[in-house]
Amino acid sequence: MALVQIRDVYKTFQRDTQRIDVFTGLSLDVAQGSFTALMGPSGSGKSTLLNLIAGLDRPTSGTVRVAGADVHAMSAAQLAAWRARHIGFVFQQLNLLPVLTAYQNVELPLLLTRLSKQERAERVRVALGVVALDDRIHHYPRQLSGGQEQRVAIARAIVADPTLILLDEPTGQLDAKSSQEVLTLLQRLNSEFGKTVVIVTHDAHAADKAKTVLHLEKGALIERAAVGA
Amino acid sequence: MKYLPLVLANLGRHKRRTFLTMASVALALFLFASLRTVVTTIAAGAQFGSARRLVATNATGIVFPLPLAYAGRLRALPGVQAVSWANWFGGRYGDGKRFFATFAVDPASYLEMYPEIVLPADQREAFLRERSAAIVGRRLLDVFGWRLGQDVTLQGTIYSGDWTFTIRGVYTPSDPVINDDMLIFRHDYLDERMNRAGFAGWYILRIDDPNNAAGIAKVVDDQFRNSSAPTKTGTEQAFNASFATMWGNVSLLMNTIGMAVVFAILLVTANAMMMSARERMGEVAVLKTIGFSDRRLFGLVMLEAGLITLTGAVLGLGGAKLLYRATNFSAAGFLPGFNVNSTTLVVGGAIALLLMLASGLVPAVRAARLPVVQALRHVE
């Protein structure tokens, strides 16, 4: 069953007088419970696709449905509420607010819920436990390594129990060891907790951890491969 | 309240900048409160005056005296219950850097005319008994460290020579608008020293009915219209107000300076807020991605602006209120009853609110309207 359905999506950017067609009729599905890697050269539209799925950007035409909802039919306020409920997002860098501790950063999505302080605390501790950082709760980002920062960002992405976790080059700035830890964690989230994960990456090693790899080039899906199939 | 740690953490990001911005707001509102209090104090002084007291001065100008012989004729007018007189002395003490007002008065009638000048009975008696006696306000006594019974020598600026008075009384005003920074001595001592008996600076008349004030004033002025020293008579309030006008259009000046200071600080605060918001565009993107709505981000930025300006307001306005009260400030007696009143505090609070809106609105709207994808470029 497809959790994400992208149908006949066109996306055009206007840069000064130049018109850039990122997608010209892209269609693809992402299955529920899958671990999908989006690969492709720079400018192929990977991050733009992630932004469209998260409702951070709107397609020029076409539809993006996530868990049955037409993402771009919603107003800005509805989209914000929808994102809070359904999307966990991890960037390549600068994920965390430097003035907040790991605990406070992870708590941010829960501030948008009706949970009590105690319930929020419980959830934050569980999320930080999942990423094995329960001993770094009161550390600020500057006191964490790059890999630990990304794990805190992942904890924040999962703390509200979203439908879909999207990651934009989460290992791009990490050394091999930290990268491995993050990828193993994502695998665990997918296999143990049944989370649907979509990751944009340039790293073939990272893509190897995914169950499905989608190759984009010039805005078109050129290959769909099931890893290990 | 659950967002407060986030807002406080943002304020703590650049502690020095936040402190300086708060300090700017505090200083601006402190100055505003001070300048406005100068205006309100002058206005209160001009408003002071019993409705039952009239003041008659020489019609040519207050610096010209009136014959002391007028006293009996004034007392005889219908509706006049009591008459007293006074004279501006204009002496200075020591190096003269610390100014205070000095008056020569007819002691018995003056103290009776002004029950607001409260004096212990024994000191009153001493003042009435001894020709070179003087009474001083409590503040003046404290400023110079004088004591009862001490001889004090003033240098006359209008009436030349050294003038030595013995302090026989310390008065406390029952109305804060009455200056407690004066030295009052006996008119007959002045006359004796100057060998010029028969003149008064101005007359004060207590009348039976305030409703008759205009009529009695007219009768007084008609009485002396064709004399060598015609009078100009009006209410005590009008007399005091005429002194206030000697300050010129101080209100306009003070208000203009006050507003200019507030406006300058507005620009500083707005600049600091915008700088702060601009530095955090990437973080705004992260918050929007998490699901923070435009409205919520607008509110958070406004809350930050509010905490800065309102903290500044509490420090500035509260500081002015407490400081002037604690030091019993009176600008060397020029501004008796100097007190930051509740209207000034309310107006200052309203200015702080406007400051918050004006400095927070632009960055808040920017944060709210920032397209996520555009903001994300600051993250990537």
Coordinates of C-alpha atoms in Angstrom, one line a residue:
Chain A
M1 CA 0.0 0.0 0.0
A2 CA 1.4 3.4 -1.0
L3 CA 1.8 5.9 1.8
V4 CA 3.1 8.5 -0.6
Q5 CA 1.5 9.0 -4.0
I6 CA 3.0 11.4 -6.4
R7 CA 1.0 11.9 -9.6
D8 CA 2.0 13.8 -12.7
V9 CA 3.9 16.5 -10.7
Y10 CA 5.4 19.5 -12.5
K11 CA 7.7 21.8 -10.7
T12 CA 9.1 24.9 -12.3
F13 CA 11.4 27.5 -10.8
Q14 CA 11.9 30.9 -12.3
R15 CA 15.4 32.3 -11.7
D16 CA 15.6 35.8 -13.1
T17 CA 14.5 35.3 -16.7
Q18 CA 15.5 31.7 -16.7
R19 CA 12.8 29.0 -16.4
I20 CA 14.0 25.8 -14.7
D21 CA 11.8 22.7 -15.0
V22 CA 12.7 20.5 -12.1
F23 CA 9.9 17.9 -12.6
T24 CA 7.9 17.4 -15.8
G25 CA 5.2 14.9 -15.0
L26 CA 6.9 12.9 -12.2
S27 CA 4.9 10.0 -10.7
L28 CA 6.0 7.6 -8.1
D29 CA 4.8 5.8 -4.9
V30 CA 6.5 5.2 -1.6
A31 CA 5.1 2.2 0.2
Q32 CA 4.1 2.2 3.9
G33 CA 6.8 0.8 6.1
S34 CA 9.4 1.1 3.4
F35 CA 12.9 2.5 3.7
T36 CA 13.5 4.4 0.5
A37 CA 16.7 6.1 -0.7
L38 CA 16.5 8.9 -3.2
M39 CA 19.7 9.1 -5.2
G40 CA 20.9 11.2 -8.1
P41 CA 23.3 13.9 -9.1
S42 CA 23.1 17.5 -7.7
G43 CA 20.2 19.3 -9.3
S44 CA 18.3 16.2 -10.1
G45 CA 15.4 17.3 -7.8
K46 CA 15.9 15.0 -4.8
S47 CA 15.6 17.7 -2.1
T48 CA 12.8 19.4 -4.0
L49 CA 10.9 16.1 -4.0
L50 CA 11.4 15.8 -0.3
N51 CA 10.1 19.3 0.3
L52 CA 7.0 18.5 -1.8
I53 CA 6.3 15.4 0.2
A54 CA 6.7 17.3 3.5
G55 CA 4.4 20.1 2.2
L56 CA 7.2 22.6 2.5
D57 CA 6.9 23.5 -1.2
R58 CA 4.0 23.3 -3.6
P59 CA 4.1 21.7 -7.1
T60 CA 3.4 23.8 -10.1
S61 CA 0.8 21.2 -11.0
G62 CA 0.0 17.6 -10.1
T63 CA -0.9 16.0 -6.8
V64 CA 1.1 14.8 -3.8
R65 CA -0.9 12.6 -1.4
V66 CA 0.5 11.4 1.9
A67 CA -1.6 8.9 3.9
G68 CA -4.6 9.8 1.8
A69 CA -4.3 13.6 2.3
D70 CA -3.8 15.9 -0.7
V71 CA -1.0 17.8 0.9
H72 CA -1.2 20.9 -1.3
A73 CA -4.9 21.4 -1.1
M74 CA -4.3 22.5 2.5
S75 CA -3.9 26.1 3.7
A76 CA -0.6 27.2 5.3
A77 CA -2.0 26.8 8.8
Q78 CA -3.5 23.4 8.0
L79 CA -0.2 22.3 6.5
A80 CA 1.7 23.3 9.6
A81 CA -0.6 21.3 11.8
W82 CA -0.5 18.4 9.4
R83 CA 3.4 18.5 9.3
A84 CA 3.4 18.5 13.1
R85 CA 1.3 15.4 13.2
H86 CA 2.6 13.4 10.2
I87 CA 6.2 14.4 9.3
G88 CA 9.5 14.0 11.0
F89 CA 12.2 15.9 9.1
V90 CA 16.0 15.7 9.4
F91 CA 18.4 18.1 7.6
Q92 CA 22.0 17.6 6.6
Q93 CA 23.2 20.1 9.2
L94 CA 22.1 22.9 11.6
N95 CA 19.1 20.8 12.7
L96 CA 19.2 21.8 16.3
L97 CA 18.6 25.1 17.9
P98 CA 21.9 25.9 19.5
V99 CA 20.4 27.7 22.5
L100 CA 18.4 24.6 23.6
T101 CA 19.6 21.5 25.2
A102 CA 19.1 18.1 23.6
Y103 CA 16.0 17.6 25.7
Q104 CA 14.5 20.9 24.8
N105 CA 15.3 20.4 21.1
V106 CA 13.5 17.0 21.1
E107 CA 10.6 18.4 23.0
L108 CA 9.9 21.1 20.4
P109 CA 7.4 19.1 18.3
L110 CA 5.6 18.1 21.5
L111 CA 5.0 21.7 22.4
L112 CA 2.5 21.7 19.5
T113 CA 0.5 19.0 21.2
R114 CA -1.8 18.9 24.1
L115 CA 0.4 16.6 26.1
S116 CA 1.2 17.6 29.7
K117 CA 4.7 18.5 30.8
Q118 CA 5.1 15.1 32.4
E119 CA 3.9 13.3 29.3
R120 CA 6.2 15.3 27.1
A121 CA 9.1 14.5 29.4
E122 CA 8.3 10.8 29.2
R123 CA 8.2 10.9 25.4
V124 CA 11.5 12.9 25.1
R125 CA 13.3 10.4 27.3
V126 CA 12.0 7.5 25.3
A127 CA 13.0 9.1 22.0
L128 CA 16.5 10.0 23.3
G129 CA 16.7 6.4 24.6
V130 CA 16.0 5.0 21.2
V131 CA 18.9 7.0 19.7
A132 CA 21.0 6.0 22.7
L133 CA 21.6 9.5 24.0
D134 CA 19.7 9.4 27.2
D135 CA 23.0 10.3 28.9
R136 CA 23.2 13.5 26.9
I137 CA 19.8 15.0 27.8
H138 CA 21.1 18.3 29.2
H139 CA 23.9 18.8 26.7
Y140 CA 23.8 21.7 24.2
P141 CA 24.5 21.0 20.5
R142 CA 27.9 22.5 20.9
Q143 CA 28.7 19.9 23.5
L144 CA 27.8 17.0 21.1
S145 CA 29.6 15.4 18.2
G146 CA 28.2 15.7 14.7
G147 CA 26.9 12.1 14.9
Q148 CA 25.3 12.8 18.2
E149 CA 23.7 15.9 16.9
Q150 CA 22.1 14.0 14.0
R151 CA 20.8 11.4 16.5
V152 CA 19.2 14.1 18.5
A153 CA 17.7 15.4 15.3
I154 CA 16.3 11.9 14.6
A155 CA 15.0 11.7 18.1
R156 CA 13.1 15.0 17.5
A157 CA 11.9 13.6 14.2
I158 CA 10.4 10.5 15.8
V159 CA 9.2 11.9 19.2
A160 CA 5.7 12.9 18.0
D161 CA 5.4 9.4 16.3
P162 CA 5.0 10.8 12.8
T163 CA 3.7 8.8 9.8
L164 CA 6.7 9.5 7.7
I165 CA 10.3 10.3 8.4
L166 CA 12.2 12.3 5.8
L167 CA 15.9 12.9 5.9
D168 CA 17.9 15.1 3.6
E169 CA 21.5 13.9 3.4
P170 CA 21.6 13.1 7.1
T171 CA 25.1 11.6 6.9
G172 CA 26.6 14.2 4.5
Q173 CA 28.6 15.9 7.1
L174 CA 29.5 12.9 9.2
D175 CA 32.6 10.7 9.5
A176 CA 32.3 7.0 8.6
K177 CA 31.7 5.8 12.1
S178 CA 29.0 8.4 12.9
S179 CA 27.5 7.8 9.5
Q180 CA 27.2 4.1 10.2
E181 CA 25.6 4.7 13.6
V182 CA 23.0 7.0 12.1
L183 CA 22.2 4.5 9.2
T184 CA 21.9 1.6 11.7
L185 CA 19.5 3.7 13.7
L186 CA 17.4 4.4 10.7
Q187 CA 17.3 0.7 9.8
R188 CA 16.2 0.0 13.3
L189 CA 13.5 2.6 13.2
N190 CA 12.2 1.0 10.0
S191 CA 12.5 -2.6 10.9
E192 CA 11.7 -2.5 14.6
F193 CA 9.3 0.4 14.9
G194 CA 7.8 0.1 11.4
K195 CA 8.5 3.7 10.4
T196 CA 8.4 4.7 6.8
V197 CA 11.7 6.3 6.0
V198 CA 12.7 8.3 2.9
I199 CA 16.3 9.4 2.7
V200 CA 18.0 11.6 0.2
T201 CA 21.7 10.7 -0.2
H202 CA 24.7 10.8 -2.5
D203 CA 26.3 8.1 -0.5
A204 CA 26.0 4.6 -2.1
H205 CA 26.8 3.0 1.3
A206 CA 23.9 4.8 2.8
A207 CA 21.6 3.7 0.0
D208 CA 22.7 0.1 0.6
K209 CA 20.9 0.3 3.9
A210 CA 17.6 1.1 2.2
K211 CA 15.1 -1.4 1.0
T212 CA 14.3 0.6 -2.1
V213 CA 16.5 3.0 -4.1
L214 CA 15.0 5.5 -6.5
H215 CA 17.4 7.2 -9.0
L216 CA 16.4 10.6 -10.2
E217 CA 18.1 12.4 -13.0
K218 CA 17.0 15.8 -14.4
G219 CA 13.8 15.4 -12.6
A220 CA 12.8 12.1 -13.9
L221 CA 12.8 8.7 -12.2
I222 CA 15.2 6.7 -14.2
E223 CA 15.6 3.6 -12.0
R224 CA 13.8 1.9 -9.2
A225 CA 15.7 -0.9 -7.5
A226 CA 14.9 -3.1 -4.6
V227 CA 18.1 -3.5 -2.6
G228 CA 19.1 -7.1 -2.1
A229 CA 16.4 -8.3 -4.7
Chain B
M1 CA 3.8 29.3 29.2
K2 CA 5.3 26.2 27.7
Y3 CA 7.0 28.3 25.0
L4 CA 8.6 30.6 27.6
P5 CA 11.9 28.5 27.9
L6 CA 12.2 28.8 24.1
V7 CA 11.7 32.5 24.2
L8 CA 14.1 33.0 27.2
A9 CA 16.7 30.8 25.5
N10 CA 16.5 33.0 22.4
L11 CA 16.9 36.1 24.6
G12 CA 20.0 34.5 26.2
R13 CA 21.6 33.8 22.9
H14 CA 23.4 37.2 22.8
K15 CA 23.3 38.1 26.5
R16 CA 25.2 41.4 26.0
R17 CA 23.0 42.5 23.1
T18 CA 19.8 41.6 25.0
F19 CA 21.1 43.4 28.1
L20 CA 22.1 46.5 26.1
T21 CA 18.7 46.6 24.3
M22 CA 16.8 46.3 27.6
A23 CA 19.1 48.9 29.1
S24 CA 18.4 51.3 26.2
V25 CA 14.6 50.9 26.7
A26 CA 15.0 51.3 30.4
L27 CA 17.1 54.5 30.0
A28 CA 14.7 55.9 27.4
L29 CA 11.7 55.4 29.7
F30 CA 13.7 56.6 32.7
L31 CA 14.4 59.9 30.8
F32 CA 10.8 60.0 29.6
A33 CA 9.5 59.7 33.1
S34 CA 11.9 62.3 34.4
L35 CA 11.2 64.8 31.7
R36 CA 7.5 64.3 32.0
T37 CA 7.7 64.7 35.8
V38 CA 9.4 68.0 35.3
V39 CA 6.4 69.1 33.3
T40 CA 3.8 67.7 35.7
T41 CA 5.6 69.2 38.7
I42 CA 5.7 72.7 37.1
A43 CA 2.1 72.3 36.2
A44 CA 1.2 71.2 39.7
G45 CA 3.1 74.2 41.1
A46 CA 1.1 76.4 38.8
Q47 CA -2.1 74.8 39.9
F48 CA -1.3 75.2 43.6
G49 CA -3.2 77.9 45.4
S50 CA -6.1 78.3 47.7
A51 CA -9.3 79.5 46.0
R52 CA -9.7 81.8 49.0
R53 CA -6.4 83.6 48.5
L54 CA -5.7 86.5 46.2
V55 CA -2.3 88.0 45.4
A56 CA -1.9 91.7 44.6
T57 CA 1.4 92.8 42.9
N58 CA 2.5 96.1 41.4
A59 CA 0.8 96.4 38.0
T60 CA 4.0 97.6 36.4
G61 CA 5.8 94.3 37.3
I62 CA 6.5 92.0 40.2
V63 CA 9.9 93.5 40.8
F64 CA 8.4 96.8 41.7
P65 CA 7.2 97.1 45.4
L66 CA 3.9 98.3 46.8
P67 CA 3.5 100.7 49.7
L68 CA 3.0 99.0 53.0
A69 CA 0.3 101.5 53.7
Y70 CA -1.9 99.6 51.4
A71 CA -2.3 96.9 54.0
G72 CA -4.8 98.8 56.2
R73 CA -6.9 99.8 53.1
L74 CA -6.9 96.2 51.8
R75 CA -8.0 94.9 55.2
A76 CA -10.9 97.3 55.2
L77 CA -12.3 96.1 51.9
P78 CA -15.6 94.1 52.1
G79 CA -15.0 90.4 51.7
V80 CA -11.3 90.6 52.8
Q81 CA -10.7 88.6 56.0
A82 CA -6.9 88.8 56.4
V83 CA -3.9 90.5 54.7
S84 CA -0.2 89.5 54.7
W85 CA 2.8 90.5 52.6
A86 CA 6.1 89.1 51.4
N87 CA 9.2 90.2 49.6
W88 CA 11.6 88.2 47.4
F89 CA 15.1 88.4 48.9
G90 CA 17.4 86.6 46.6
G91 CA 20.3 85.8 48.9
R92 CA 22.9 83.1 48.4
Y93 CA 24.7 80.9 50.9
G94 CA 28.4 79.9 50.7
D95 CA 29.6 79.6 47.2
G96 CA 26.0 80.1 45.9
K97 CA 26.1 76.9 43.9
R98 CA 23.1 75.5 45.8
F99 CA 20.2 77.8 45.1
F100 CA 17.2 78.1 47.4
A101 CA 14.4 80.6 47.7
T102 CA 14.5 83.2 50.4
F103 CA 11.5 85.4 51.4
A104 CA 11.0 88.2 53.8
V105 CA 7.4 88.0 55.3
D106 CA 5.3 89.6 57.9
P107 CA 5.6 86.6 60.3
A108 CA 2.3 86.5 62.2
S109 CA 0.0 87.2 59.3
Y110 CA 2.0 85.1 56.9
L111 CA 1.9 81.9 59.1
E112 CA -1.8 82.5 59.7
M113 CA -2.3 82.9 55.9
Y114 CA -0.5 79.7 55.1
P115 CA -1.5 76.9 57.5
E116 CA 0.1 74.6 55.0
I117 CA 3.5 75.7 56.5
V118 CA 3.5 73.6 59.6
L119 CA 5.7 74.8 62.5
P120 CA 5.9 73.6 66.1
A121 CA 4.3 76.1 68.5
D122 CA 7.5 76.9 70.4
Q123 CA 9.4 77.5 67.2
R124 CA 6.6 79.7 65.9
E125 CA 6.8 81.7 69.1
A126 CA 10.5 82.1 68.7
F127 CA 10.1 83.3 65.1
L128 CA 7.6 85.9 66.2
R129 CA 9.7 87.1 69.1
E130 CA 13.1 87.6 67.5
R131 CA 13.6 90.0 64.7
S132 CA 16.6 88.3 63.1
A133 CA 15.0 84.8 63.3
A134 CA 14.4 82.7 60.3
I135 CA 12.5 79.5 59.6
V136 CA 13.8 76.9 57.1
G137 CA 12.3 73.9 55.3
R138 CA 13.3 70.5 56.5
R139 CA 15.1 69.7 53.2
L140 CA 17.1 72.8 53.3
L141 CA 18.2 72.1 56.9
D142 CA 19.3 68.7 55.9
V143 CA 21.1 69.8 52.7
F144 CA 23.4 72.2 54.6
G145 CA 23.5 70.3 57.9
W146 CA 22.1 73.3 59.8
R147 CA 20.6 73.0 63.2
L148 CA 18.1 75.0 65.3
G149 CA 19.7 78.0 66.9
Q150 CA 22.5 78.2 64.4
D151 CA 23.4 81.6 62.9
V152 CA 23.4 81.5 59.1
T153 CA 24.9 84.2 56.9
L154 CA 23.6 84.9 53.4
Q155 CA 25.1 87.2 50.9
G156 CA 22.4 89.6 49.5
T157 CA 22.2 89.8 45.8
I158 CA 19.3 92.3 45.6
Y159 CA 19.8 93.7 49.1
S160 CA 23.6 93.9 49.3
G161 CA 25.7 92.9 52.3
D162 CA 26.0 89.9 54.6
W163 CA 22.7 89.0 56.3
T164 CA 22.9 86.8 59.4
F165 CA 19.8 85.0 60.5
T166 CA 19.3 82.7 63.5
I167 CA 17.4 79.5 62.6
R168 CA 14.5 79.4 65.1
G169 CA 12.2 77.0 63.3
V170 CA 12.0 74.1 60.9
Y171 CA 8.8 73.8 58.9
T172 CA 7.3 70.9 57.1
P173 CA 4.7 71.5 54.4
S174 CA 1.4 69.8 54.7
D175 CA 1.0 69.9 50.9
P176 CA 4.0 68.4 48.8
V177 CA 3.7 71.2 46.3
I178 CA 4.8 73.7 49.0
N179 CA 8.5 74.1 48.7
D180 CA 10.4 72.7 51.8
D181 CA 13.6 74.2 50.4
M182 CA 13.0 77.8 51.5
L183 CA 14.4 80.2 54.1
I184 CA 11.8 82.6 55.4
F185 CA 12.7 85.6 57.6
R186 CA 11.0 88.6 59.0
H187 CA 10.0 91.6 56.8
D188 CA 10.7 94.1 59.6
Y189 CA 14.3 92.8 59.7
L190 CA 14.7 93.6 56.0
D191 CA 13.1 97.0 56.5
E192 CA 15.4 97.7 59.4
R193 CA 18.6 96.7 57.7
M194 CA 17.7 98.6 54.5
N195 CA 16.3 101.5 56.3
R196 CA 13.4 101.6 53.9
A197 CA 10.3 100.8 55.9
G198 CA 7.0 101.0 54.1
F199 CA 7.3 98.7 51.2
A200 CA 6.1 95.1 50.4
G201 CA 6.9 92.9 47.4
W202 CA 3.3 91.7 47.1
Y203 CA 0.2 91.3 49.2
I204 CA -1.8 88.1 50.0
L205 CA -5.5 88.5 50.8
R206 CA -7.7 85.9 52.3
I207 CA -11.3 86.4 51.1
D208 CA -14.6 85.1 52.6
D209 CA -16.0 83.5 49.5
P210 CA -14.1 82.1 46.4
N211 CA -17.0 83.0 44.3
N212 CA -16.3 86.7 45.0
A213 CA -12.7 86.5 43.9
A214 CA -13.1 88.3 40.6
G215 CA -15.2 91.0 42.2
I216 CA -12.8 91.6 45.1
A217 CA -9.8 91.6 42.8
K218 CA -11.5 94.3 40.7
V219 CA -12.3 96.4 43.8
V220 CA -8.7 96.2 44.9
D221 CA -7.3 97.2 41.5
D222 CA -9.9 100.0 41.2
Q223 CA -8.9 101.3 44.6
F224 CA -5.3 101.9 43.6
R225 CA -5.8 102.6 39.9
N226 CA -4.9 106.2 40.0
S227 CA -2.2 105.9 42.7
S228 CA 1.6 105.9 42.0
A229 CA 1.6 102.1 42.5
P230 CA -1.4 100.6 40.9
T231 CA -2.1 97.0 41.6
K232 CA -2.7 93.9 39.6
T233 CA -4.8 91.4 41.6
G234 CA -5.6 87.8 40.8
T235 CA -6.0 84.4 42.4
E236 CA -3.0 82.8 44.0
Q237 CA -3.3 80.1 41.4
A238 CA -2.9 82.7 38.6
F239 CA 0.0 84.2 40.4
N240 CA 1.8 80.9 40.7
A241 CA 1.0 80.1 37.1
S242 CA 2.6 83.3 36.0
F243 CA 5.9 82.0 37.6
A244 CA 5.4 78.8 35.6
T245 CA 5.2 80.7 32.4
M246 CA 8.6 82.2 33.2
W247 CA 10.0 78.7 32.4
G248 CA 8.9 79.4 28.8
N249 CA 7.3 76.5 26.9
V250 CA 9.1 73.9 29.0
S251 CA 6.4 71.4 28.4
L252 CA 6.8 71.4 24.7
L253 CA 10.6 71.3 25.0
M254 CA 10.5 68.4 27.6
N255 CA 7.9 66.4 25.6
T256 CA 9.9 66.9 22.4
I257 CA 13.1 65.7 23.9
G258 CA 11.3 62.8 25.6
M259 CA 9.7 61.7 22.3
A260 CA 13.0 62.1 20.4
V261 CA 14.7 59.9 23.0
V262 CA 12.0 57.3 22.8
F263 CA 12.0 57.3 19.0
A264 CA 15.8 56.9 18.9
I265 CA 15.6 54.0 21.2
L266 CA 12.8 52.5 19.1
L267 CA 15.2 52.5 16.2
V268 CA 17.9 50.8 18.3
T269 CA 15.5 48.2 19.6
A270 CA 13.9 47.5 16.2
N271 CA 17.4 47.1 14.7
A272 CA 18.4 44.7 17.4
M273 CA 15.2 42.7 17.0
M274 CA 15.6 42.6 13.2
M275 CA 19.2 41.6 13.5
S276 CA 18.3 38.8 15.9
A277 CA 15.5 37.6 13.6
R278 CA 17.7 37.7 10.5
E279 CA 20.4 35.6 12.2
R280 CA 17.8 32.9 13.0
M281 CA 16.1 32.5 9.6
G282 CA 17.5 29.0 9.4
E283 CA 16.1 28.2 12.8
V284 CA 12.7 29.6 11.8
A285 CA 12.9 27.2 8.8
V286 CA 13.5 24.3 11.2
L287 CA 10.6 25.3 13.4
K288 CA 8.3 25.6 10.4
T289 CA 9.4 22.2 9.3
I290 CA 8.6 20.8 12.7
G291 CA 5.1 22.2 12.4
F292 CA 5.2 25.7 14.0
S293 CA 2.6 27.8 12.2
D294 CA 3.1 31.3 10.9
R295 CA 0.9 32.6 13.6
R296 CA 2.8 30.8 16.4
L297 CA 6.1 32.1 15.1
F298 CA 4.7 35.6 14.9
G299 CA 3.6 35.3 18.5
L300 CA 7.0 34.0 19.7
V301 CA 8.9 36.9 18.1
M302 CA 6.4 39.4 19.5
L303 CA 6.8 37.7 23.0
E304 CA 10.5 38.2 22.7
A305 CA 10.0 41.9 21.8
G306 CA 7.5 42.2 24.7
L307 CA 9.9 40.7 27.3
I308 CA 12.7 43.1 26.2
T309 CA 10.6 46.2 26.2
L310 CA 8.5 45.4 29.2
T311 CA 11.5 44.5 31.3
G312 CA 13.1 47.7 30.2
A313 CA 9.9 49.6 31.1
V314 CA 9.7 48.1 34.6
L315 CA 13.4 49.0 35.2
G316 CA 13.1 52.5 33.7
L317 CA 9.8 53.6 35.0
G318 CA 10.1 51.7 38.3
G319 CA 13.6 53.0 38.7
A320 CA 12.6 56.6 38.2
K321 CA 9.7 56.2 40.6
L322 CA 11.8 54.6 43.3
L323 CA 14.9 56.8 42.8
Y324 CA 13.1 60.1 43.0
R325 CA 11.1 59.0 46.0
A326 CA 14.1 57.6 47.9
T327 CA 16.3 60.7 47.3
N328 CA 13.4 63.1 47.8
F329 CA 14.6 64.9 44.7
S330 CA 13.5 68.5 44.1
A331 CA 16.1 69.9 41.7
A332 CA 17.6 72.1 44.5
G333 CA 14.1 73.3 45.4
F334 CA 13.1 74.4 41.9
L335 CA 10.7 71.5 41.6
P336 CA 9.1 70.8 45.0
G337 CA 6.9 67.7 45.1
F338 CA 8.9 66.0 42.3
N339 CA 7.2 62.7 42.1
V340 CA 6.6 60.3 39.1
N341 CA 2.8 60.1 39.2
S342 CA 0.6 57.3 38.1
T343 CA -0.4 59.0 34.9
T344 CA 3.3 59.1 33.8
L345 CA 3.7 55.5 34.7
V346 CA 0.6 54.6 32.6
V347 CA 1.8 56.7 29.6
G348 CA 5.3 55.2 30.0
G349 CA 3.7 51.7 30.0
A350 CA 1.7 52.6 26.8
I351 CA 4.9 53.8 25.2
A352 CA 6.6 50.5 26.1
L353 CA 3.7 48.7 24.5
L354 CA 4.0 50.8 21.3
L355 CA 7.8 50.2 21.4
M356 CA 7.1 46.5 21.6
L357 CA 4.7 46.6 18.7
A358 CA 6.9 48.8 16.6
S359 CA 10.1 46.9 17.2
G360 CA 8.6 43.4 17.1
L361 CA 6.2 43.8 14.3
V362 CA 8.6 43.8 11.4
P363 CA 10.7 40.8 12.4
A364 CA 7.6 38.9 13.6
V365 CA 5.8 39.4 10.2
R366 CA 9.1 38.5 8.4
A367 CA 9.4 35.3 10.4
A368 CA 5.8 34.4 9.9
R369 CA 5.8 35.1 6.2
L370 CA 9.2 33.6 5.4
P371 CA 8.7 30.8 2.8
V372 CA 10.0 27.6 4.3
V373 CA 12.0 26.6 1.2
Q374 CA 13.6 30.0 1.0
A375 CA 14.4 29.8 4.7
L376 CA 15.8 26.3 4.3
R377 CA 18.5 27.7 2.0
H378 CA 19.9 29.2 5.2
V379 CA 20.1 25.8 6.7
E380 CA 21.6 24.0 3.7

